[in-house]
PDB file of C-alpha atoms in Angstrom:
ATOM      1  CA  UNK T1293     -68.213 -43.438  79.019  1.00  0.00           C
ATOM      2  CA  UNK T1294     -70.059 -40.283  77.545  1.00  0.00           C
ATOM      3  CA  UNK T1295     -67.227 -40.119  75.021  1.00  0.00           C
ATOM      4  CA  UNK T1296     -67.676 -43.470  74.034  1.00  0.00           C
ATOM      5  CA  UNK T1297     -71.631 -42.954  73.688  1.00  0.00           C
ATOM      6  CA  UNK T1298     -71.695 -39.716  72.528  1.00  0.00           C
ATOM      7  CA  UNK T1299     -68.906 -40.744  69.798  1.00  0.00           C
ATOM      8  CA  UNK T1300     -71.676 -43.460  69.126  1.00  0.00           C
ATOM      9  CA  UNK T1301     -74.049 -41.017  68.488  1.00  0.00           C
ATOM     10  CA  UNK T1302     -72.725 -39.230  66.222  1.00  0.00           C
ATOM     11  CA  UNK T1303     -71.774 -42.419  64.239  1.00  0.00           C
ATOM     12  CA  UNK T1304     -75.392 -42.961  63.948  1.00  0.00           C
ATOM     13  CA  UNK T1305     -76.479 -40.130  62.479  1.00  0.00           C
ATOM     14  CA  UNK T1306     -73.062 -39.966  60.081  1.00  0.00           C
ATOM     15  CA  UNK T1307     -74.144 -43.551  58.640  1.00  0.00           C
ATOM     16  CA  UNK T1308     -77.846 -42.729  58.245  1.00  0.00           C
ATOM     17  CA  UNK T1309     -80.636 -45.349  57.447  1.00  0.00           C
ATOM     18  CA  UNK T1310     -83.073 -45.013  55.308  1.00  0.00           C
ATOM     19  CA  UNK T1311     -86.460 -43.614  57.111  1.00  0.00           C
ATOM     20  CA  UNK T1312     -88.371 -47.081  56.625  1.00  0.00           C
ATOM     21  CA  UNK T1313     -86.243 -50.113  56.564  1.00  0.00           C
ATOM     22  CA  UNK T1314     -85.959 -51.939  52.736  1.00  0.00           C
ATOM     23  CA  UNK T1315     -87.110 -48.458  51.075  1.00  0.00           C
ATOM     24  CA  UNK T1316     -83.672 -47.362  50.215  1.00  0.00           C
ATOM     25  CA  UNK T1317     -83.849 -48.122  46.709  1.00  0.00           C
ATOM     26  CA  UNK T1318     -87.034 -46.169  46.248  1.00  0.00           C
ATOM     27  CA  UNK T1319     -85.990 -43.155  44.581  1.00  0.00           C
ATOM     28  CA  UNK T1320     -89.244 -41.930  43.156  1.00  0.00           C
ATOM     29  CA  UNK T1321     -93.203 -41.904  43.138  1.00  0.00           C
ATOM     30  CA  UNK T1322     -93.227 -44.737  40.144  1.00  0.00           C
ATOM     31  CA  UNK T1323     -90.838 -47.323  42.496  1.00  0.00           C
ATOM     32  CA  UNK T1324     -93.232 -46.446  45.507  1.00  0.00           C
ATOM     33  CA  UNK T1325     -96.468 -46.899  43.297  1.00  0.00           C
ATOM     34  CA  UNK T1326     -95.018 -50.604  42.291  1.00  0.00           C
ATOM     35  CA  UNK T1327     -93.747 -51.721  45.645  1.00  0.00           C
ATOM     36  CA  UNK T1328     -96.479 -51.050  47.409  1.00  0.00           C
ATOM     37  CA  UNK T1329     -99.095 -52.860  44.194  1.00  0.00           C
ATOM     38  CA  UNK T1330     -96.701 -55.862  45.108  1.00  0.00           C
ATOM     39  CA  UNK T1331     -97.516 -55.632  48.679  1.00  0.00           C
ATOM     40  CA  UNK T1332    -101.356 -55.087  48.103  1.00  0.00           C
ATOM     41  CA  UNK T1333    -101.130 -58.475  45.967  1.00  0.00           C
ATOM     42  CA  UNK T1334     -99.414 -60.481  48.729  1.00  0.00           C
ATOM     43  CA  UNK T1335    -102.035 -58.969  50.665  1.00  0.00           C
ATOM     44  CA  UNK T1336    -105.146 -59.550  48.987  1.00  0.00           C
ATOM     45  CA  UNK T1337    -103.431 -63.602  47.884  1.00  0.00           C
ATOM     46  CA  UNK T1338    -103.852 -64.390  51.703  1.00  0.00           C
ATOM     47  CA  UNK T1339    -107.033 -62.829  51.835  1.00  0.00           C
ATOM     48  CA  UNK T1340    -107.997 -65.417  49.106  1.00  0.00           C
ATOM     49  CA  UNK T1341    -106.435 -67.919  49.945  1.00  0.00           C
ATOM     50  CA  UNK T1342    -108.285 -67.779  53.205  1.00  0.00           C
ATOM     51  CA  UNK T1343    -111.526 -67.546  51.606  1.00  0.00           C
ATOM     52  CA  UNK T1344    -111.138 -70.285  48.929  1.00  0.00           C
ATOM     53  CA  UNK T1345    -109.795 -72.430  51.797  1.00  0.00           C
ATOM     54  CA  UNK T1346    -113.829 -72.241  53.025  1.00  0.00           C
ATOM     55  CA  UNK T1347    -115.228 -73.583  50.318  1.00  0.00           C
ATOM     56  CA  UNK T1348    -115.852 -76.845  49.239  1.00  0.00           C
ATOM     57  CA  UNK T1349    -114.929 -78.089  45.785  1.00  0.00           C
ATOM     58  CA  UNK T1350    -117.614 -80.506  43.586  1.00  0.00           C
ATOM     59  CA  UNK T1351    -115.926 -83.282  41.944  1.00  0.00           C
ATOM     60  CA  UNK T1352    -117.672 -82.792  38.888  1.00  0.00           C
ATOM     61  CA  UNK T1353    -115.800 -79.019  38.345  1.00  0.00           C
ATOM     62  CA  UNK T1354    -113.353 -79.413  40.797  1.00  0.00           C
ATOM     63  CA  UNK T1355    -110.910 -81.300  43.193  1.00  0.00           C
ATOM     64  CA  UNK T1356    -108.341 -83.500  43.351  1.00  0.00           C
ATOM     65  CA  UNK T1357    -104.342 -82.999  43.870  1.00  0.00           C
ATOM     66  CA  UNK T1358    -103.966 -80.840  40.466  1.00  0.00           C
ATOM     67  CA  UNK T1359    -106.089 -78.344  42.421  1.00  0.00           C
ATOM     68  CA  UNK T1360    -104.755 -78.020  45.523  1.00  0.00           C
ATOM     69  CA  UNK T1361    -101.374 -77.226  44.148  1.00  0.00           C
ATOM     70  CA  UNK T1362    -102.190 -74.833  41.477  1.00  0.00           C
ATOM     71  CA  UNK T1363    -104.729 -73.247  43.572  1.00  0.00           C
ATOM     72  CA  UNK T1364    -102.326 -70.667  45.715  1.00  0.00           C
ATOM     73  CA  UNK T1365    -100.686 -69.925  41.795  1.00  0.00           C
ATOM     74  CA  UNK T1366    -103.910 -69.211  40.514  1.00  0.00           C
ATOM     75  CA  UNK T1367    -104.867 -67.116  43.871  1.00  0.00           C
ATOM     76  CA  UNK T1368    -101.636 -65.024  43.308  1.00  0.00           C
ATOM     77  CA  UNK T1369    -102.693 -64.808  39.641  1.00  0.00           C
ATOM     78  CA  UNK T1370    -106.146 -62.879  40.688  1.00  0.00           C
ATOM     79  CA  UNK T1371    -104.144 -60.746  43.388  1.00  0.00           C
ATOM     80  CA  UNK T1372    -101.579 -59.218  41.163  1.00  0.00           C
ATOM     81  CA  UNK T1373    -104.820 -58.206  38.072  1.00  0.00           C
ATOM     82  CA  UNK T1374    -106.956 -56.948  41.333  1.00  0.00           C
ATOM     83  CA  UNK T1375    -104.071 -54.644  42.885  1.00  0.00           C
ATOM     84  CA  UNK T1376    -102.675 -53.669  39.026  1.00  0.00           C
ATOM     85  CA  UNK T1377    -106.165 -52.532  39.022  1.00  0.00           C
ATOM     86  CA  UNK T1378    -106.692 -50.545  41.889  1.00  0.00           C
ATOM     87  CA  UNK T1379    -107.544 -53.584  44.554  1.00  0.00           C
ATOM     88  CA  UNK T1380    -108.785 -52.360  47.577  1.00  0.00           C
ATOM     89  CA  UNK T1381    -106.817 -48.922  47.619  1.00  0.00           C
ATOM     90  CA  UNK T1382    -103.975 -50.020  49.810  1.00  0.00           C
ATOM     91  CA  UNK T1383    -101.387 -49.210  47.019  1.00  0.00           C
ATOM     92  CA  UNK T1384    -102.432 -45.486  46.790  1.00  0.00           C
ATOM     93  CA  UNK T1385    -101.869 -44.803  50.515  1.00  0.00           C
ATOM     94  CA  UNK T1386     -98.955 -47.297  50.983  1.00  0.00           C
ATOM     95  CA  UNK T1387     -97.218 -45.704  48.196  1.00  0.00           C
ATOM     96  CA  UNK T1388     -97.958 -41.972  49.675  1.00  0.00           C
ATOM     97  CA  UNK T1389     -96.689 -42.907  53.030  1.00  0.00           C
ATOM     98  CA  UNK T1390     -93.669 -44.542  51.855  1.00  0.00           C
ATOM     99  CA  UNK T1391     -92.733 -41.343  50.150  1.00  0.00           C
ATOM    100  CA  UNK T1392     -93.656 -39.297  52.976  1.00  0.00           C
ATOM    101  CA  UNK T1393     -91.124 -41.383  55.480  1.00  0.00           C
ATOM    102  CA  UNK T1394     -88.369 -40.870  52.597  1.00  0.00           C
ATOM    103  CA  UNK T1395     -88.595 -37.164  53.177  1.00  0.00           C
ATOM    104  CA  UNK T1396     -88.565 -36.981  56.112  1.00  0.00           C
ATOM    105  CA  UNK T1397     -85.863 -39.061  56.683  1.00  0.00           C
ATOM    106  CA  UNK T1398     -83.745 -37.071  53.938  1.00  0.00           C
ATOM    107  CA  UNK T1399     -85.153 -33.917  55.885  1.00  0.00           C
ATOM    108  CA  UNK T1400     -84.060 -35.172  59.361  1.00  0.00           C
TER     109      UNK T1400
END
């Protein structure tokens, strides 16, 4: 049995994952920089989509089933120009950390 699990082991490390699972194609600080801008915007389209969701539409500017479907589009719309644009600084530090997991997972 500790043949079989240390044989295991070793298999482990020999096929290594990457440090942060779905980061393996992130190769350098530009790829990092745009995944995590994508993730603020998901983010911050939830965020607004939870807010707008509050308020209540007039019927003179407003309503009816044209809105309600192009309202999560338009919400998205707002997310990507706010993160593209610095958003709420979740990018900067998402980005840094992904890169920091990469090394050390090439390190390790």
């Amino acid at each position: 049995m500790d043949e079989l699990l240390s044989s295991q082991v070793q298999n482990a490390f020999q096929t290594r994952q990457p440090a942060v699972p779905g980061t393996a194609g992130i190769t350098n600080a530009q790829q990092a920089r745009q995944v995590a801008e994508d993730f603020e915007a998901v983010f911050l389209a939830q965020l607004m989509e939870q807010m707008m969701g509050e308020t209540t539409q007039s019927e003179m500017f407003g309503g009816g089933p044209g809105e309600s479907a192009f309202r999560g589009m338009l919400n998205e719309e707002y997310a990507k120009v706010m993160a593209q644009s610095g958003g709420i600084g979740l990018a900067d530090d998402l980005a840094r950390e992904m890169l920091r997991l990469q090394e050390a997972g090439a390190q390790g």
